[in-house]
Coordinates of N, CA and C in Angstrom, one line a residue:
M7 N 3.1 34.8 -5.7 CA 2.5 34.0 -4.6 C 3.4 32.8 -4.4
M8 N 3.6 32.5 -3.1 CA 4.5 31.4 -2.7 C 3.8 30.0 -3.0
R9 N 4.6 29.1 -3.6 CA 4.0 27.8 -3.9 C 4.5 26.8 -2.8
P10 N 3.5 26.0 -2.3 CA 3.9 25.1 -1.2 C 4.9 24.0 -1.8
K11 N 5.7 23.4 -1.0 CA 6.6 22.4 -1.4 C 5.8 21.2 -2.0
R12 N 6.4 20.6 -3.0 CA 5.8 19.4 -3.7 C 4.5 19.7 -4.4
S13 N 4.2 20.9 -4.7 CA 3.0 21.3 -5.5 C 3.5 21.6 -6.9
H14 N 2.6 21.4 -7.9 CA 2.8 21.7 -9.3 C 1.6 22.3 -9.9
H15 N 1.9 23.1 -10.9 CA 0.8 23.7 -11.7 C 0.5 22.8 -12.9
C16 N -0.8 22.5 -13.0 CA -1.3 21.7 -14.1 C -1.6 22.6 -15.3
S17 N -1.0 22.3 -16.4 CA -1.3 23.1 -17.6 C -2.6 22.8 -18.2
R18 N -3.2 21.6 -18.0 CA -4.5 21.3 -18.5 C -5.6 21.8 -17.7
C19 N -5.5 21.7 -16.4 CA -6.6 22.2 -15.5 C -6.4 23.7 -15.2
G20 N -5.2 24.2 -15.1 CA -5.0 25.6 -14.8 C -4.9 25.8 -13.3
H21 N -4.8 24.7 -12.5 CA -4.8 24.8 -11.0 C -3.4 24.3 -10.5
C22 N -3.1 24.8 -9.3 CA -1.9 24.3 -8.6 C -2.4 23.2 -7.7
V23 N -1.7 22.1 -7.7 CA -2.2 20.9 -7.0 C -1.0 20.5 -6.0
R24 N -1.4 20.3 -4.8 CA -0.4 19.8 -3.8 C -0.1 18.3 -4.0
R25 N 1.2 17.9 -4.0 CA 1.6 16.6 -4.3 C 1.0 16.0 -5.5
M26 N 1.0 16.8 -6.6 CA 0.5 16.4 -7.9 C 1.2 15.2 -8.4
D27 N 0.5 14.1 -8.7 CA 1.1 12.9 -9.3 C 1.0 13.0 -10.9
H28 N -0.2 13.2 -11.4 CA -0.4 13.3 -12.8 C -1.8 13.9 -13.1
H29 N -2.0 14.3 -14.3 CA -3.3 14.6 -14.8 C -3.9 13.4 -15.5
C30 N -5.0 12.9 -15.0 CA -5.6 11.7 -15.5 C -6.7 12.0 -16.5
P31 N -6.6 11.5 -17.7 CA -7.7 11.8 -18.6 C -9.0 11.0 -18.4
W32 N -8.8 9.9 -17.6 CA -10.0 9.0 -17.3 C -10.9 9.6 -16.3
I33 N -10.4 10.4 -15.4 CA -11.3 11.1 -14.4 C -11.3 12.6 -14.7
N34 N -10.6 13.0 -15.7 CA -10.6 14.4 -16.2 C -10.3 15.3 -15.0
N35 N -9.2 15.0 -14.3 CA -8.8 15.7 -13.1 C -7.4 15.4 -12.8
C36 N -6.8 16.3 -12.0 CA -5.4 16.0 -11.5 C -5.5 15.1 -10.3
V37 N -4.5 14.1 -10.2 CA -4.4 13.2 -9.1 C -3.3 13.8 -8.2
G38 N -3.8 14.2 -7.0 CA -2.9 14.9 -6.0 C -3.2 14.4 -4.6
E39 N -2.8 15.3 -3.7 CA -2.9 15.0 -2.3 C -4.4 14.7 -1.9
D40 N -5.3 15.4 -2.4 CA -6.7 15.3 -1.9 C -7.4 14.1 -2.5
N41 N -7.0 13.6 -3.7 CA -7.8 12.5 -4.3 C -6.9 11.4 -4.8
H42 N -5.7 11.3 -4.3 CA -4.9 10.1 -4.7 C -5.4 8.8 -4.2
W43 N -6.0 8.8 -3.0 CA -6.5 7.6 -2.4 C -7.7 7.1 -3.2
L44 N -8.5 8.1 -3.7 CA -9.7 7.7 -4.5 C -9.2 7.1 -5.9
F45 N -8.1 7.6 -6.4 CA -7.6 7.1 -7.7 C -7.1 5.7 -7.5
L46 N -6.4 5.4 -6.3 CA -6.0 4.1 -6.0 C -7.1 3.1 -5.8
Q47 N -8.2 3.6 -5.2 CA -9.4 2.8 -5.1 C -10.0 2.5 -6.4
L48 N -10.0 3.4 -7.3 CA -10.5 3.2 -8.7 C -9.7 2.1 -9.4
C49 N -8.4 2.2 -9.3 CA -7.6 1.2 -9.9 C -7.8 -0.2 -9.3
F50 N -7.9 -0.2 -8.0 CA -8.1 -1.5 -7.2 C -9.4 -2.2 -7.6
Y51 N -10.5 -1.4 -7.6 CA -11.8 -2.0 -7.9 C -11.9 -2.3 -9.4
T52 N -11.3 -1.5 -10.3 CA -11.3 -1.9 -11.7 C -10.6 -3.2 -11.9
Q53 N -9.5 -3.4 -11.2 CA -8.8 -4.7 -11.3 C -9.7 -5.8 -10.8
L54 N -10.3 -5.6 -9.7 CA -11.2 -6.6 -9.1 C -12.4 -7.0 -10.0
L55 N -13.0 -5.9 -10.6 CA -14.1 -6.2 -11.5 C -13.7 -6.8 -12.9
S56 N -12.5 -6.5 -13.3 CA -12.0 -7.1 -14.5 C -11.7 -8.6 -14.3
S57 N -11.1 -8.9 -13.1 CA -10.9 -10.3 -12.8 C -12.2 -11.0 -12.7
F58 N -13.2 -10.4 -12.1 CA -14.5 -11.0 -12.0 C -15.1 -11.3 -13.3
T59 N -15.0 -10.3 -14.2 CA -15.4 -10.5 -15.6 C -14.8 -11.7 -16.3
L60 N -13.5 -11.8 -16.1 CA -12.7 -12.9 -16.7 C -13.2 -14.2 -16.1
I61 N -13.4 -14.3 -14.9 CA -13.9 -15.5 -14.2 C -15.3 -15.9 -14.8
L62 N -16.2 -14.9 -14.9 CA -17.5 -15.1 -15.5 C -17.4 -15.6 -16.9
D63 N -16.5 -14.9 -17.7 CA -16.4 -15.3 -19.1 C -15.9 -16.8 -19.2
F64 N -14.9 -17.2 -18.4 CA -14.4 -18.5 -18.3 C -15.5 -19.5 -18.0
C65 N -16.3 -19.2 -17.0 CA -17.4 -20.1 -16.6 C -18.5 -20.2 -17.7
H66 N -18.8 -19.1 -18.3 CA -19.8 -19.0 -19.3 C -19.4 -19.8 -20.5
Y67 N -18.1 -19.7 -20.9 CA -17.6 -20.3 -22.1 C -17.6 -21.8 -21.9
Y68 N -17.2 -22.3 -20.7 CA -17.1 -23.8 -20.5 C -18.5 -24.3 -20.2
Y69 N -19.4 -23.5 -19.8 CA -20.8 -24.0 -19.6 C -21.5 -24.2 -21.0
F70 N -21.3 -23.2 -21.9 CA -22.0 -23.3 -23.2 C -21.2 -24.1 -24.2
L71 N -20.0 -24.4 -24.0 CA -19.2 -25.1 -25.0 C -19.8 -26.5 -25.3
P72 N -20.2 -27.4 -24.3 CA -20.8 -28.6 -24.6 C -22.2 -28.5 -25.3
L73 N -22.9 -27.4 -24.9 CA -24.2 -27.2 -25.5 C -24.1 -26.9 -27.0
K74 N -23.0 -26.2 -27.4 CA -22.8 -25.9 -28.8 C -22.6 -27.2 -29.6
K75 N -21.9 -28.2 -29.0 CA -21.6 -29.4 -29.7 C -22.8 -30.3 -29.9
T76 N -23.6 -30.3 -28.8 CA -24.7 -31.2 -28.9 C -25.9 -30.7 -29.6
N77 N -26.3 -29.5 -29.4 CA -27.6 -29.1 -30.0 C -27.4 -27.6 -30.3
W78 N -27.3 -27.2 -31.5 CA -27.1 -25.8 -31.9 C -28.4 -24.9 -31.7
D79 N -29.6 -25.6 -31.6 CA -30.8 -24.8 -31.5 C -31.0 -24.2 -30.1
F80 N -30.3 -24.7 -29.1 CA -30.5 -24.1 -27.8 C -29.8 -22.7 -27.7
F81 N -29.0 -22.4 -28.6 CA -28.4 -21.0 -28.5 C -29.4 -20.0 -29.0
V82 N -29.8 -19.1 -28.1 CA -30.7 -18.1 -28.5 C -30.1 -17.1 -29.4
F83 N -28.9 -16.7 -29.0 CA -28.1 -15.7 -29.8 C -26.9 -16.5 -30.4
R84 N -26.8 -16.4 -31.7 CA -25.8 -17.2 -32.4 C -24.4 -16.5 -32.2
H85 N -24.4 -15.2 -31.9 CA -23.1 -14.5 -31.7 C -22.6 -14.4 -30.3
E86 N -23.2 -15.3 -29.4 CA -22.8 -15.2 -28.0 C -21.4 -15.6 -27.8
L87 N -20.9 -16.6 -28.5 CA -19.5 -17.0 -28.4 C -18.5 -15.8 -28.8
A88 N -18.9 -15.1 -29.8 CA -18.0 -14.0 -30.2 C -18.1 -12.9 -29.2
L89 N -19.2 -12.6 -28.6 CA -19.3 -11.6 -27.5 C -18.5 -12.0 -26.3
I90 N -18.5 -13.3 -26.0 CA -17.7 -13.8 -24.8 C -16.2 -13.6 -25.1
R91 N -15.8 -13.8 -26.4 CA -14.4 -13.6 -26.7 C -14.0 -12.2 -26.7
I92 N -14.9 -11.3 -27.1 CA -14.6 -9.8 -27.1 C -14.5 -9.4 -25.6
S93 N -15.4 -9.9 -24.8 CA -15.4 -9.5 -23.4 C -14.1 -10.0 -22.7
T94 N -13.7 -11.2 -23.0 CA -12.4 -11.7 -22.5 C -11.2 -10.9 -22.9
F95 N -11.2 -10.6 -24.2 CA -10.1 -9.7 -24.7 C -10.1 -8.4 -24.0
M96 N -11.2 -7.7 -23.9 CA -11.3 -6.4 -23.2 C -10.9 -6.6 -21.7
G97 N -11.4 -7.6 -21.1 CA -11.0 -7.9 -19.7 C -9.5 -8.0 -19.5
L98 N -8.9 -8.8 -20.4 CA -7.4 -8.9 -20.3 C -6.7 -7.6 -20.5
V99 N -7.1 -6.9 -21.5 CA -6.4 -5.6 -21.8 C -6.6 -4.6 -20.6
I100 N -7.8 -4.5 -20.1 CA -8.0 -3.6 -18.9 C -7.3 -4.1 -17.7
L101 N -7.3 -5.4 -17.4 CA -6.6 -5.9 -16.3 C -5.1 -5.7 -16.4
G102 N -4.6 -5.9 -17.5 CA -3.1 -5.7 -17.7 C -2.7 -4.2 -17.6
G103 N -3.5 -3.3 -18.2 CA -3.2 -1.9 -18.1 C -3.4 -1.3 -16.7
I104 N -4.5 -1.6 -16.1 CA -4.7 -1.1 -14.7 C -3.8 -1.7 -13.7
S105 N -3.4 -3.0 -13.9 CA -2.4 -3.6 -13.0 C -1.1 -2.9 -13.1
G106 N -0.6 -2.5 -14.3 CA 0.6 -1.8 -14.4 C 0.5 -0.4 -13.8
L107 N -0.6 0.3 -14.0 CA -0.8 1.6 -13.4 C -0.9 1.5 -11.9
F108 N -1.6 0.5 -11.4 CA -1.7 0.4 -9.9 C -0.3 0.1 -9.3
Y109 N 0.4 -0.8 -10.0 CA 1.8 -1.1 -9.5 C 2.7 0.1 -9.4
T110 N 2.7 1.0 -10.5 CA 3.5 2.2 -10.4 C 3.0 3.1 -9.4
Q111 N 1.7 3.2 -9.1 CA 1.2 4.1 -8.1 C 1.7 3.6 -6.7
L112 N 1.6 2.3 -6.5 CA 2.0 1.7 -5.2 C 3.5 1.9 -5.0
M113 N 4.3 1.8 -6.0 CA 5.7 2.0 -5.9 C 6.0 3.4 -5.6
G114 N 5.3 4.3 -6.1 CA 5.4 5.8 -5.8 C 5.1 6.1 -4.4
I115 N 4.1 5.4 -3.8 CA 3.8 5.6 -2.4 C 4.9 5.0 -1.5
F116 N 5.4 3.8 -1.9 CA 6.4 3.2 -1.1 C 7.7 4.0 -1.1
T117 N 8.0 4.7 -2.2 CA 9.2 5.5 -2.2 C 8.9 7.0 -1.9
D118 N 7.7 7.3 -1.6 CA 7.2 8.7 -1.3 C 7.6 9.7 -2.4
T119 N 7.4 9.3 -3.6 CA 7.7 10.2 -4.7 C 6.4 10.2 -5.7
T120 N 6.2 11.3 -6.3 CA 5.1 11.3 -7.3 C 5.7 11.1 -8.7
S121 N 4.9 10.9 -9.7 CA 5.3 10.6 -11.0 C 6.1 11.8 -11.6
I122 N 5.6 13.0 -11.2 CA 6.3 14.2 -11.7 C 7.7 14.4 -11.1
E123 N 7.8 14.0 -9.8 CA 9.1 14.1 -9.1 C 10.1 13.0 -9.7
K124 N 9.6 11.9 -10.1 CA 10.4 10.8 -10.7 C 10.9 11.3 -12.0
M125 N 10.1 12.0 -12.8 CA 10.5 12.4 -14.1 C 11.5 13.6 -14.1
S126 N 11.3 14.5 -13.1 CA 12.0 15.7 -13.0 C 13.4 15.5 -12.5
N127 N 13.6 14.8 -11.4 CA 14.9 14.6 -10.8 C 15.0 13.2 -10.3
C128 N 15.5 12.3 -11.2 CA 15.6 10.9 -10.9 C 16.7 10.5 -9.8
C129 N 17.7 11.3 -9.8 CA 18.9 10.9 -8.9 C 18.9 11.6 -7.6
E130 N 18.3 12.8 -7.5 CA 18.3 13.5 -6.2 C 17.5 12.9 -5.1
E131 N 16.4 12.2 -5.4 CA 15.6 11.6 -4.4 C 16.2 10.4 -3.8
I132 N 17.1 9.7 -4.4 CA 17.7 8.5 -3.9 C 18.4 8.7 -2.6
S133 N 19.1 9.8 -2.5 CA 19.9 10.1 -1.3 C 19.1 10.6 -0.1
S134 N 17.8 11.1 -0.4 CA 17.1 11.7 0.7 C 16.5 10.6 1.7
P135 N 16.4 10.9 2.9 CA 15.8 9.9 3.9 C 14.4 9.6 3.6
R136 N 14.0 8.3 3.7 CA 12.7 7.9 3.4 C 11.9 7.6 4.6
K137 N 10.6 7.8 4.5 CA 9.6 7.5 5.6 C 9.3 6.0 5.5
P138 N 8.8 5.5 6.7 CA 8.3 4.1 6.6 C 7.1 4.0 5.7
W139 N 6.9 2.8 5.1 CA 5.8 2.7 4.2 C 4.4 2.8 4.8
Q140 N 4.3 2.5 6.1 CA 3.0 2.6 6.8 C 2.7 4.1 6.9
Q141 N 3.7 5.0 7.1 CA 3.4 6.4 7.3 C 3.0 7.0 5.9
T142 N 3.7 6.6 4.8 CA 3.3 7.2 3.5 C 1.9 6.7 3.1
F143 N 1.6 5.4 3.4 CA 0.3 5.0 3.0 C -0.8 5.7 3.9
S144 N -0.5 5.9 5.2 CA -1.4 6.6 6.0 C -1.6 8.0 5.6
E145 N -0.6 8.7 5.1 CA -0.7 10.0 4.6 C -1.6 10.1 3.3
V146 N -1.4 9.1 2.5 CA -2.2 9.1 1.2 C -3.7 8.7 1.5
F147 N -3.9 7.7 2.3 CA -5.3 7.3 2.6 C -6.0 8.0 3.7
G148 N -5.3 8.8 4.5 CA -5.9 9.6 5.5 C -6.2 9.0 6.8
T149 N -5.8 7.7 7.0 CA -6.0 7.0 8.3 C -4.9 6.0 8.5
R150 N -4.7 5.7 9.7 CA -3.7 4.7 10.1 C -4.3 3.3 10.1
W151 N -5.6 3.2 10.1 CA -6.4 2.0 10.1 C -6.3 1.3 8.7
K152 N -5.4 0.3 8.6 CA -5.2 -0.3 7.3 C -6.5 -1.0 6.7
I153 N -7.4 -1.4 7.6 CA -8.7 -2.0 7.1 C -9.5 -1.0 6.4
L154 N -9.4 0.3 6.7 CA -10.2 1.3 6.0 C -9.6 1.9 4.7
W155 N -8.4 1.5 4.4 CA -7.7 2.0 3.2 C -8.5 1.8 1.9
F156 N -9.1 0.7 1.7 CA -9.8 0.4 0.5 C -11.3 0.3 0.6
I157 N -11.9 0.9 1.6 CA -13.3 1.0 1.8 C -13.7 2.3 1.1
P158 N -14.6 2.3 0.1 CA -14.9 3.5 -0.7 C -15.9 4.4 0.0
F159 N -16.6 3.9 1.0 CA -17.7 4.7 1.6 C -17.3 5.4 2.8
R160 N -16.2 6.3 2.7 CA -15.8 7.0 3.9 C -15.2 8.3 3.4
Q161 N -14.9 9.2 4.3 CA -14.3 10.5 4.0 C -12.8 10.4 4.5
R162 N -12.0 11.0 3.7 CA -10.5 11.1 4.1 C -10.3 12.3 5.0
Q163 N -9.7 12.0 6.1 CA -9.3 13.0 7.1 C -7.8 13.3 7.0
P164 N -7.4 14.5 6.8 CA -5.9 14.7 6.8 C -5.3 14.3 8.1
L165 N -4.1 13.7 8.0 CA -3.4 13.3 9.2 C -2.7 14.4 9.9
R166 N -2.6 14.4 11.2 CA -1.7 15.3 11.9 C -0.3 14.8 11.8
V167 N 0.5 15.6 11.1 CA 1.9 15.1 10.8 C 2.7 15.6 12.0
P168 N 3.6 14.7 12.6 CA 4.5 15.2 13.6 C 5.4 16.3 13.2
Y169 N 5.8 17.1 14.1 CA 6.6 18.3 13.8 C 7.9 18.0 13.0
H170 N 8.6 17.0 13.4 CA 9.8 16.7 12.7 C 9.6 16.2 11.2
F171 N 8.4 15.7 10.9 CA 8.1 15.4 9.5 C 7.5 16.6 8.8
A172 N 6.9 17.6 9.5 CA 6.3 18.7 8.8 C 7.3 19.6 8.1
N173 N 8.5 19.6 8.5 CA 9.5 20.4 7.8 C 9.9 19.8 6.5
H174 N 9.7 18.5 6.3 CA 10.2 17.8 5.1 C 9.1 17.5 4.2
V175 N 7.9 18.0 4.4 CA 6.8 17.8 3.5 C 6.8 18.6 2.3

């Protein structure tokens, strides 16, 4: 059976995936052409919520710190400060890891290469002509409307690719 260009067979799933980037253990699925935009949204909103958690931890810590010094009896839970520190540590770890993952995914979209293509042939893709970043983002997110790229409550529609780009896909 003929395999489409830029598709790969996943040894974990047992499926062939078009524009396969990687197999993600967090979503237990391959990240490819059909769900790459959802994976980017997952990374984006995880960063946003981790940042929000860190802001809440910071506010909570500095709100309860003077209370601890003045009157210890007002603390309902004596381990609240330890839980805030654990939450801050986990927020920092998740924010750092997801930020790195999100950055590498965005750089892959900018260069129009997947992680598998970067690992398999690092030097051949440098000489190939590149598409504009707006077009590669539009292909991943399924719309040219930039305001809709990170809205999670929509359906992705495949773009109609012009004929001169269809031969290079």
